[in-house]
Amino acid sequence: DFTNKVETIRKDFPILDQAIGKHPLIYLDNGATTQMPTAVLDALSAHYRTDNANVHRGIHTLSERSTASFEQARKTVQSFVNAMSSDEIVFTGGTTDSINMVARAWEDRVKPDATIAVTALEHHANFVPWQQLCKRTGARFEVIPLTPEGDVDLDALGEVLHTQNVSLVAVAHVSNVLGCVSPIRTIADMAHEHDAHLLVDAAQSIRHENVDVQELDCDFLCFSGHKMLGPTGIGVLYGKRDILDELSPVRFGGEMVDKVSTAETTFEEPPLRFEAGTPNYSGAIALAAAIDYIESTGRADIAAYEHELTAYAERALESVEGVRVLGKPAVRAGCLSFTVDDVHPFDLATFMDKQGVALRSGNQCAQPLLHEVYKVQNVTRLSPAFYNTTTEVDSCIDLLARTVAMLRAAR
Ligand code: PMP
């Protein structure tokens, strides 16, 4: 079973084999970024060593190789998310970039009486661009509340869809704080019934859930390479072809144009229309290598193992005095956040780091969720990946219990 494979898998990730001070690194901050396996580092390096040239420009050999690998990467992404066509895959700088592009382009389509609906658990990346769009256009910004367990309240969403002229619903597939999984297909059906579009923030889900855009029936889906074993600075915007066709570009420059004259400019078809300038082709090529790695490891196995490891950590945390885990969703897909009575998350994360454990502390870029729903300022987050072991989680919880006791005694 998968547990027996983890030791072998760990050998693929050179960064994991190091000490922080005298302590072995225990990296449990995968919600912020994941590490790259050798296969991805090698793909990146090989591209720069042998094939590097700007894409879509030259007719020389290196440019042709570079372009072929870049366009092959687009096909790899297409198949990974099961898009109907590779024209539906736009390479961007990351999730934030993808969402901002849609929010800018959506401006043309928003009528003054329209509503943009997000949920109370969104990352700032899927909250602020919509709020700002509403400020620019006069549209209404509606925040869908959560159930007491921390899942999106579908009744409340239904009510908003029924009573307001909703243009677009933006929702995270997996929360980067609670780890809960939103029922995207249900939300898509609800939105479409009321002629609203759906954008899915898949930043946290893409690494391990089976993200199939046709099955989810979302109109847009956004994710980042660095949260799925790829490098930073590369991301994806999936959009249904007919919708991308209707959207105006929001960035202008080379490669996205068809004819340019002093009088007028015409634009390329999607996806090139949305990729102004030199794209991050090396990032896209490395992202494709990350996808190959994930697929050969087994997406379903990764998801099951990560869910199990998170549940294991949650059970173990119960033994630490004063710990309160936020929410109680049916599934925690790879992360959980908690507070500890009388202990500041920054102190906790700092002392844990001194013992080799990487945890995230802060507001997790989800201030509305923390401040307005849970009424806490900051939390500590533990987010395992499939290269983490139960032994590491045990050590983490053990060190956490001692650190909490030490910080409490020092008060
Ligand atoms: N949405 C969610 C749910 C996230 O977890 C993150 C990253 N923490 C983002 C969006 C933003 O991703 P990026 O910083 O790669 O653009």
Tab-separated table of C-alpha atoms and ligand atoms in Angstrom:
chain	number	residue	atom	x	y	z
A	1	ASP	CA	0.000	0.000	0.000
A	2	PHE	CA	0.913	3.669	-0.296
A	3	THR	CA	2.436	3.973	3.188
A	4	ASN	CA	5.157	1.534	2.171
A	5	LYS	CA	5.947	3.612	-0.917
A	6	VAL	CA	6.490	6.864	0.974
A	7	GLU	CA	10.125	6.177	1.931
A	8	THR	CA	10.935	5.591	-1.739
A	9	ILE	CA	8.961	8.658	-2.793
A	10	ARG	CA	10.905	10.801	-0.326
A	11	LYS	CA	14.130	9.978	-2.150
A	12	ASP	CA	12.702	11.823	-5.165
A	13	PHE	CA	12.623	15.071	-3.158
A	14	PRO	CA	16.202	16.135	-2.384
A	15	ILE	CA	15.166	19.132	-0.269
A	16	LEU	CA	13.563	16.885	2.360
A	17	ASP	CA	16.869	15.305	3.282
A	18	GLN	CA	18.370	18.087	5.387
A	19	ALA	CA	18.703	19.273	8.931
A	20	ILE	CA	17.492	22.565	10.352
A	21	GLY	CA	20.096	23.190	13.013
A	22	LYS	CA	20.542	19.754	14.501
A	23	HIS	CA	17.040	18.563	13.707
A	24	PRO	CA	15.816	16.728	10.654
A	25	LEU	CA	13.521	18.899	8.559
A	26	ILE	CA	9.826	18.086	8.942
A	27	TYR	CA	8.148	20.039	6.190
A	28	LEU	CA	4.438	20.441	6.905
A	29	ASP	CA	3.754	23.673	5.013
A	30	ASN	CA	2.655	22.151	1.734
A	31	GLY	CA	-0.442	24.327	1.587
A	32	ALA	CA	1.873	27.293	0.986
A	33	THR	CA	4.112	25.546	-1.502
A	34	THR	CA	5.094	21.993	-2.343
A	35	GLN	CA	8.581	20.716	-3.061
A	36	MET	CA	9.883	19.633	-6.447
A	37	PRO	CA	10.947	16.090	-7.235
A	38	THR	CA	14.204	15.482	-9.088
A	39	ALA	CA	12.241	14.706	-12.260
A	40	VAL	CA	10.860	18.253	-12.302
A	41	LEU	CA	14.190	19.892	-11.399
A	42	ASP	CA	15.814	17.853	-14.166
A	43	ALA	CA	13.165	18.795	-16.724
A	44	LEU	CA	13.717	22.472	-15.952
A	45	SER	CA	17.467	22.170	-16.078
A	46	ALA	CA	17.433	20.031	-19.244
A	47	HIS	CA	15.300	22.582	-21.009
A	48	TYR	CA	17.707	25.396	-20.187
A	49	ARG	CA	20.741	23.255	-20.973
A	50	THR	CA	19.694	22.023	-24.387
A	51	ASP	CA	16.494	23.540	-25.799
A	52	ASN	CA	16.112	27.071	-24.512
A	53	ALA	CA	14.842	29.665	-26.991
A	54	ASN	CA	11.853	31.955	-27.089
A	55	VAL	CA	8.634	30.261	-28.182
A	56	HIS	CA	6.408	30.980	-31.185
A	57	ARG	CA	9.025	33.342	-32.601
A	58	GLY	CA	11.970	31.879	-34.384
A	59	ILE	CA	12.088	29.240	-37.060
A	60	HIS	CA	15.448	27.970	-35.852
A	61	THR	CA	15.787	24.569	-34.261
A	62	LEU	CA	15.930	25.607	-30.627
A	63	SER	CA	12.885	27.806	-30.964
A	64	GLU	CA	11.005	24.981	-32.605
A	65	ARG	CA	11.991	22.579	-29.843
A	66	SER	CA	11.067	25.069	-27.166
A	67	THR	CA	7.709	25.777	-28.813
A	68	ALA	CA	6.962	22.079	-29.257
A	69	SER	CA	7.669	21.361	-25.569
A	70	PHE	CA	5.608	24.365	-24.483
A	71	GLU	CA	2.620	23.336	-26.598
A	72	GLN	CA	3.036	19.732	-25.451
A	73	ALA	CA	2.865	21.034	-21.862
A	74	ARG	CA	-0.443	22.681	-22.719
A	75	LYS	CA	-1.737	19.294	-23.897
A	76	THR	CA	-0.471	17.628	-20.726
A	77	VAL	CA	-2.394	20.162	-18.640
A	78	GLN	CA	-5.449	19.724	-20.860
A	79	SER	CA	-5.477	16.009	-20.273
A	80	PHE	CA	-4.723	16.408	-16.545
A	81	VAL	CA	-7.870	18.496	-15.991
A	82	ASN	CA	-9.757	16.764	-18.817
A	83	ALA	CA	-10.462	19.941	-20.797
A	84	MET	CA	-12.099	19.417	-24.187
A	85	SER	CA	-9.357	21.256	-26.039
A	86	SER	CA	-5.865	22.574	-25.322
A	87	ASP	CA	-7.172	25.964	-26.520
A	88	GLU	CA	-8.973	26.138	-23.186
A	89	ILE	CA	-5.670	26.177	-21.288
A	90	VAL	CA	-4.107	29.609	-20.732
A	91	PHE	CA	-0.717	29.749	-19.029
A	92	THR	CA	-0.512	32.461	-16.388
A	93	GLY	CA	1.748	33.385	-13.494
A	94	GLY	CA	-0.331	31.498	-10.924
A	95	THR	CA	-3.749	31.296	-9.306
A	96	THR	CA	-3.768	34.952	-8.279
A	97	ASP	CA	-2.828	36.013	-11.783
A	98	SER	CA	-5.501	33.782	-13.363
A	99	ILE	CA	-8.266	35.113	-11.114
A	100	ASN	CA	-7.224	38.725	-11.657
A	101	MET	CA	-7.301	38.219	-15.413
A	102	VAL	CA	-10.866	36.918	-15.305
A	103	ALA	CA	-11.963	39.616	-12.855
A	104	ARG	CA	-10.561	42.315	-15.163
A	105	ALA	CA	-12.067	40.794	-18.293
A	106	TRP	CA	-15.407	40.244	-16.559
A	107	GLU	CA	-15.805	43.996	-16.174
A	108	ASP	CA	-17.302	44.202	-19.693
A	109	ARG	CA	-19.990	41.710	-18.759
A	110	VAL	CA	-21.116	43.032	-15.400
A	111	LYS	CA	-24.276	45.093	-15.461
A	112	PRO	CA	-24.818	47.590	-12.616
A	113	ASP	CA	-27.577	45.469	-11.054
A	114	ALA	CA	-25.418	42.332	-11.117
A	115	THR	CA	-24.034	40.434	-8.140
A	116	ILE	CA	-20.683	38.710	-7.819
A	117	ALA	CA	-20.840	36.006	-5.150
A	118	VAL	CA	-17.844	34.590	-3.302
A	119	THR	CA	-17.814	32.515	-0.125
A	120	ALA	CA	-16.644	33.356	3.382
A	121	LEU	CA	-13.774	30.886	3.159
A	122	GLU	CA	-11.977	32.361	0.157
A	123	HIS	CA	-8.276	33.107	0.027
A	124	HIS	CA	-7.674	36.827	-0.565
A	125	ALA	CA	-6.792	35.906	-4.164
A	126	ASN	CA	-10.402	34.858	-4.796
A	127	PHE	CA	-11.944	37.611	-2.716
A	128	VAL	CA	-10.215	40.928	-3.291
A	129	PRO	CA	-10.215	40.892	-7.147
A	130	TRP	CA	-14.022	40.421	-7.087
A	131	GLN	CA	-14.545	43.008	-4.398
A	132	GLN	CA	-12.491	45.484	-6.438
A	133	LEU	CA	-14.406	44.586	-9.605
A	134	CYS	CA	-17.627	45.396	-7.764
A	135	LYS	CA	-16.189	48.715	-6.606
A	136	ARG	CA	-15.267	49.608	-10.198
A	137	THR	CA	-18.587	48.561	-11.724
A	138	GLY	CA	-21.120	49.215	-8.989
A	139	ALA	CA	-22.052	45.525	-8.907
A	140	ARG	CA	-23.044	43.978	-5.578
A	141	PHE	CA	-20.431	41.928	-3.711
A	142	GLU	CA	-22.092	39.068	-1.863
A	143	VAL	CA	-20.269	36.777	0.574
A	144	ILE	CA	-21.942	33.386	1.000
A	145	PRO	CA	-21.753	32.213	4.644
A	146	LEU	CA	-20.594	28.829	5.912
A	147	THR	CA	-22.341	26.118	7.880
A	148	PRO	CA	-21.241	25.641	11.514
A	149	GLU	CA	-18.993	22.793	10.288
A	150	GLY	CA	-17.195	25.175	7.936
A	151	ASP	CA	-18.627	24.035	4.604
A	152	VAL	CA	-20.187	26.435	2.079
A	153	ASP	CA	-23.835	26.974	3.028
A	154	LEU	CA	-25.626	25.816	-0.121
A	155	ASP	CA	-29.034	27.002	1.101
A	156	ALA	CA	-27.655	30.505	1.486
A	157	LEU	CA	-26.096	30.305	-1.981
A	158	GLY	CA	-29.423	29.105	-3.411
A	159	GLU	CA	-31.195	32.040	-1.800
A	160	VAL	CA	-28.741	34.556	-3.292
A	161	LEU	CA	-28.985	32.951	-6.744
A	162	HIS	CA	-32.758	33.011	-6.509
A	163	THR	CA	-33.166	36.589	-5.329
A	164	GLN	CA	-30.291	38.412	-7.045
A	165	ASN	CA	-28.978	38.757	-10.566
A	166	VAL	CA	-25.786	36.787	-10.025
A	167	SER	CA	-23.261	37.126	-12.828
A	168	LEU	CA	-20.513	34.948	-11.388
A	169	VAL	CA	-19.877	32.722	-8.391
A	170	ALA	CA	-16.243	32.318	-7.291
A	171	VAL	CA	-15.457	29.489	-4.911
A	172	ALA	CA	-12.461	27.526	-3.650
A	173	HIS	CA	-12.477	23.809	-4.399
A	174	VAL	CA	-10.519	23.174	-1.197
A	175	SER	CA	-10.096	25.773	1.556
A	176	ASN	CA	-6.483	26.601	2.371
A	177	VAL	CA	-7.471	27.033	6.037
A	178	LEU	CA	-10.082	24.381	6.816
A	179	GLY	CA	-9.213	21.829	4.148
A	180	CYS	CA	-12.914	21.316	3.395
A	181	VAL	CA	-13.922	20.273	-0.126
A	182	SER	CA	-16.686	22.283	-1.808
A	183	PRO	CA	-19.285	20.342	-3.847
A	184	ILE	CA	-18.309	22.050	-7.085
A	185	ARG	CA	-20.629	20.146	-9.411
A	186	THR	CA	-23.634	20.961	-7.239
A	187	ILE	CA	-22.603	24.621	-7.090
A	188	ALA	CA	-22.074	24.654	-10.887
A	189	ASP	CA	-25.559	23.240	-11.488
A	190	MET	CA	-27.081	25.769	-9.093
A	191	ALA	CA	-25.219	28.681	-10.731
A	192	HIS	CA	-26.024	27.606	-14.286
A	193	GLU	CA	-29.696	27.195	-13.475
A	194	HIS	CA	-29.671	30.927	-12.764
A	195	ASP	CA	-27.453	31.865	-15.732
A	196	ALA	CA	-24.486	32.618	-13.502
A	197	HIS	CA	-20.949	31.519	-14.330
A	198	LEU	CA	-18.702	29.629	-11.938
A	199	LEU	CA	-15.004	30.186	-11.293
A	200	VAL	CA	-13.203	27.570	-9.210
A	201	ASP	CA	-10.043	28.325	-7.257
A	202	ALA	CA	-8.320	24.952	-7.450
A	203	ALA	CA	-5.033	26.113	-5.879
A	204	GLN	CA	-5.328	23.633	-3.005
A	205	SER	CA	-7.203	20.828	-4.745
A	206	ILE	CA	-5.181	20.403	-7.915
A	207	ARG	CA	-2.331	18.485	-6.293
A	208	HIS	CA	-4.447	15.609	-5.158
A	209	GLU	CA	-8.176	15.741	-5.901
A	210	ASN	CA	-9.345	14.432	-9.225
A	211	VAL	CA	-9.990	17.759	-10.906
A	212	ASP	CA	-12.000	17.064	-14.052
A	213	VAL	CA	-13.376	20.296	-15.512
A	214	GLN	CA	-16.017	18.514	-17.592
A	215	GLU	CA	-17.269	16.566	-14.617
A	216	LEU	CA	-17.200	19.697	-12.414
A	217	ASP	CA	-18.783	21.724	-15.245
A	218	CYS	CA	-17.086	24.910	-14.016
A	219	ASP	CA	-16.628	27.799	-16.433
A	220	PHE	CA	-13.176	28.746	-15.142
A	221	LEU	CA	-10.638	26.897	-13.039
A	222	CYS	CA	-7.423	28.418	-11.701
A	223	PHE	CA	-4.337	26.877	-10.146
A	224	SER	CA	-0.617	27.367	-9.453
A	225	GLY	CA	2.294	25.170	-10.444
A	226	HIS	CA	4.152	25.595	-7.163
A	227	LYS	CA	1.365	23.934	-5.167
A	228	MET	CA	1.538	20.797	-7.306
A	229	LEU	CA	5.255	19.972	-7.341
A	230	GLY	CA	6.028	22.489	-10.067
A	231	PRO	CA	8.038	25.706	-9.987
A	232	THR	CA	6.839	29.152	-8.944
A	233	GLY	CA	5.696	31.697	-11.487
A	234	ILE	CA	3.609	29.353	-13.607
A	235	GLY	CA	-0.111	28.833	-13.312
A	236	VAL	CA	-3.127	27.923	-15.344
A	237	LEU	CA	-6.408	29.492	-16.270
A	238	TYR	CA	-8.830	26.973	-17.726
A	239	GLY	CA	-11.865	28.534	-19.407
A	240	LYS	CA	-14.634	26.966	-21.436
A	241	ARG	CA	-13.877	27.682	-25.065
A	242	ASP	CA	-17.060	29.607	-25.881
A	243	ILE	CA	-16.552	31.867	-22.861
A	244	LEU	CA	-12.866	32.503	-23.594
A	245	ASP	CA	-13.927	33.381	-27.156
A	246	GLU	CA	-16.160	36.133	-25.810
A	247	LEU	CA	-13.654	37.548	-23.308
A	248	SER	CA	-11.518	40.539	-24.181
A	249	PRO	CA	-7.823	40.399	-23.391
A	250	VAL	CA	-6.675	42.441	-20.440
A	251	ARG	CA	-2.952	42.473	-21.168
A	252	PHE	CA	-1.541	43.649	-24.429
A	253	GLY	CA	1.754	43.121	-26.197
A	254	GLY	CA	3.612	40.681	-28.385
A	255	GLU	CA	2.230	37.307	-29.440
A	256	MET	CA	-1.377	37.989	-28.445
A	257	VAL	CA	-2.025	40.101	-31.524
A	258	ASP	CA	-2.992	39.242	-35.072
A	259	LYS	CA	-2.560	42.478	-37.064
A	260	VAL	CA	-1.228	45.710	-35.641
A	261	SER	CA	-1.363	49.062	-37.370
A	262	THR	CA	-1.477	52.651	-36.228
A	263	ALA	CA	-5.216	52.628	-36.756
A	264	GLU	CA	-6.132	49.316	-35.176
A	265	THR	CA	-5.078	46.017	-33.627
A	266	THR	CA	-6.759	42.651	-33.954
A	267	PHE	CA	-6.127	39.811	-31.548
A	268	GLU	CA	-5.225	36.151	-31.685
A	269	GLU	CA	-7.691	33.425	-30.780
A	270	PRO	CA	-7.576	31.980	-27.232
A	271	PRO	CA	-5.382	30.881	-25.558
A	272	LEU	CA	-2.676	33.081	-27.161
A	273	ARG	CA	-4.910	36.147	-26.855
A	274	PHE	CA	-4.435	35.922	-23.100
A	275	GLU	CA	-0.692	35.272	-23.135
A	276	ALA	CA	0.860	38.648	-23.930
A	277	GLY	CA	4.640	38.758	-24.032
A	278	THR	CA	7.110	35.929	-23.488
A	279	PRO	CA	5.250	33.277	-21.516
A	280	ASN	CA	6.865	31.313	-18.722
A	281	TYR	CA	7.495	28.422	-21.102
A	282	SER	CA	10.179	26.794	-18.974
A	283	GLY	CA	7.748	26.859	-16.053
A	284	ALA	CA	5.065	25.266	-18.212
A	285	ILE	CA	7.466	22.534	-19.321
A	286	ALA	CA	8.415	21.826	-15.699
A	287	LEU	CA	4.740	21.855	-14.731
A	288	ALA	CA	4.114	19.144	-17.313
A	289	ALA	CA	6.892	17.089	-15.687
A	290	ALA	CA	5.166	17.601	-12.310
A	291	ILE	CA	1.902	16.342	-13.797
A	292	ASP	CA	3.679	13.261	-15.158
A	293	TYR	CA	5.100	12.647	-11.695
A	294	ILE	CA	1.713	13.028	-9.991
A	295	GLU	CA	0.034	10.747	-12.518
A	296	SER	CA	2.669	8.067	-12.256
A	297	THR	CA	2.432	8.214	-8.450
A	298	GLY	CA	-1.368	7.963	-8.645
A	299	ARG	CA	-3.667	10.897	-8.007
A	300	ALA	CA	-6.315	8.886	-6.160
A	301	ASP	CA	-3.674	7.257	-3.943
A	302	ILE	CA	-2.136	10.660	-3.184
A	303	ALA	CA	-5.547	12.078	-2.222
A	304	ALA	CA	-6.461	9.118	-0.013
A	305	TYR	CA	-3.095	9.173	1.749
A	306	GLU	CA	-3.119	12.937	2.305
A	307	HIS	CA	-6.678	12.877	3.656
A	308	GLU	CA	-5.712	10.053	5.994
A	309	LEU	CA	-2.561	11.819	7.189
A	310	THR	CA	-4.507	15.013	7.880
A	311	ALA	CA	-7.170	13.112	9.829
A	312	TYR	CA	-4.377	11.359	11.734
A	313	ALA	CA	-2.832	14.718	12.643
A	314	GLU	CA	-6.225	16.045	13.732
A	315	ARG	CA	-6.787	13.090	16.067
A	316	ALA	CA	-3.284	13.439	17.495
A	317	LEU	CA	-3.782	17.165	18.094
A	318	GLU	CA	-6.706	16.401	20.398
A	319	SER	CA	-4.175	15.281	22.988
A	320	VAL	CA	-2.497	18.704	23.095
A	321	GLU	CA	-3.966	20.909	25.780
A	322	GLY	CA	-5.751	24.045	24.613
A	323	VAL	CA	-5.712	23.177	20.905
A	324	ARG	CA	-8.825	24.101	18.925
A	325	VAL	CA	-9.018	23.008	15.316
A	326	LEU	CA	-11.113	25.328	13.116
A	327	GLY	CA	-14.264	23.791	11.599
A	328	LYS	CA	-15.342	20.177	11.390
A	329	PRO	CA	-15.869	19.488	7.689
A	330	ALA	CA	-16.682	16.013	6.417
A	331	VAL	CA	-13.271	15.763	4.741
A	332	ARG	CA	-10.020	17.590	5.333
A	333	ALA	CA	-8.184	17.521	2.060
A	334	GLY	CA	-4.622	18.088	3.112
A	335	CYS	CA	-4.694	20.870	5.680
A	336	LEU	CA	-6.040	21.950	9.030
A	337	SER	CA	-5.646	25.103	11.090
A	338	PHE	CA	-5.775	25.528	14.832
A	339	THR	CA	-5.355	27.930	17.697
A	340	VAL	CA	-3.815	27.117	21.068
A	341	ASP	CA	-5.226	28.865	24.117
A	342	ASP	CA	-2.753	31.411	25.516
A	343	VAL	CA	-0.142	30.715	22.826
A	344	HIS	CA	0.513	33.030	19.902
A	345	PRO	CA	0.821	31.224	16.542
A	346	PHE	CA	4.012	33.179	15.697
A	347	ASP	CA	5.679	32.053	18.923
A	348	LEU	CA	4.599	28.506	18.268
A	349	ALA	CA	5.828	28.434	14.663
A	350	THR	CA	9.106	30.088	15.649
A	351	PHE	CA	9.868	27.508	18.348
A	352	MET	CA	8.730	24.665	16.106
A	353	ASP	CA	11.124	25.893	13.420
A	354	LYS	CA	13.979	25.746	15.899
A	355	GLN	CA	13.166	22.044	16.200
A	356	GLY	CA	13.075	21.520	12.446
A	357	VAL	CA	9.317	21.664	11.915
A	358	ALA	CA	7.952	23.953	9.182
A	359	LEU	CA	4.405	25.082	9.967
A	360	ARG	CA	2.564	28.106	8.680
A	361	SER	CA	1.357	30.748	11.077
A	362	GLY	CA	-0.596	33.899	10.348
A	363	ASN	CA	-3.913	34.779	8.803
A	364	GLN	CA	-3.382	32.388	5.872
A	365	CYS	CA	-4.473	35.121	3.435
A	366	ALA	CA	-8.033	34.490	4.581
A	367	GLN	CA	-8.778	37.384	6.912
A	368	PRO	CA	-12.555	37.371	6.300
A	369	LEU	CA	-12.717	33.711	7.368
A	370	LEU	CA	-10.474	34.112	10.416
A	371	HIS	CA	-11.580	37.521	11.617
A	372	GLU	CA	-15.256	37.575	10.671
A	373	VAL	CA	-16.297	33.913	10.888
A	374	TYR	CA	-14.027	32.414	13.537
A	375	LYS	CA	-13.145	35.676	15.360
A	376	VAL	CA	-9.485	34.765	15.645
A	377	GLN	CA	-6.572	36.891	14.484
A	378	ASN	CA	-4.105	34.212	13.471
A	379	VAL	CA	-3.825	30.442	13.322
A	380	THR	CA	-1.205	27.767	12.877
A	381	ARG	CA	-1.635	25.497	9.870
A	382	LEU	CA	-0.410	21.987	9.361
A	383	SER	CA	-0.551	20.796	5.757
A	384	PRO	CA	0.975	17.409	4.933
A	385	ALA	CA	1.791	16.113	1.469
A	386	PHE	CA	2.138	12.557	0.214
A	387	TYR	CA	5.891	12.613	0.949
A	388	ASN	CA	5.244	13.133	4.659
A	389	THR	CA	5.065	10.181	7.034
A	390	THR	CA	3.021	9.365	10.118
A	391	THR	CA	6.345	9.309	12.002
A	392	GLU	CA	6.876	12.948	11.026
A	393	VAL	CA	3.358	13.852	12.138
A	394	ASP	CA	3.965	12.025	15.447
A	395	SER	CA	7.215	13.956	15.981
A	396	CYS	CA	5.503	17.210	15.084
A	397	ILE	CA	2.672	16.671	17.559
A	398	ASP	CA	5.071	15.526	20.252
A	399	LEU	CA	7.261	18.637	19.777
A	400	LEU	CA	4.146	20.782	19.613
A	401	ALA	CA	2.870	19.479	22.954
A	402	ARG	CA	6.231	20.199	24.605
A	403	THR	CA	6.489	23.634	22.994
A	404	VAL	CA	2.972	24.566	24.056
A	405	ALA	CA	3.731	23.473	27.643
A	406	MET	CA	6.984	25.441	27.590
A	407	LEU	CA	5.332	28.622	26.215
A	408	ARG	CA	2.506	28.326	28.717
A	409	ALA	CA	4.910	27.921	31.630
A	410	ALA	CA	6.875	30.966	30.423
A	411	ARG	CA	3.814	33.204	30.593
B	1	PMP	N1	-6.193	30.274	-3.478
B	1	PMP	C1	-5.902	29.406	-2.511
B	1	PMP	C2	-6.968	28.538	-1.934
B	1	PMP	C3	-4.582	29.302	-2.065
B	1	PMP	O1	-4.282	28.438	-1.089
B	1	PMP	C4	-3.583	30.119	-2.644
B	1	PMP	C5	-2.137	30.054	-2.188
B	1	PMP	N2	-1.974	30.061	-0.797
B	1	PMP	C6	-3.951	31.001	-3.653
B	1	PMP	C7	-5.265	31.050	-4.045
B	1	PMP	C8	-2.967	31.910	-4.317
B	1	PMP	O2	-2.038	31.184	-5.046
B	1	PMP	P1	-0.743	31.900	-5.656
B	1	PMP	O3	-0.119	32.655	-4.521
B	1	PMP	O4	0.092	30.794	-6.148
B	1	PMP	O5	-1.227	32.809	-6.740
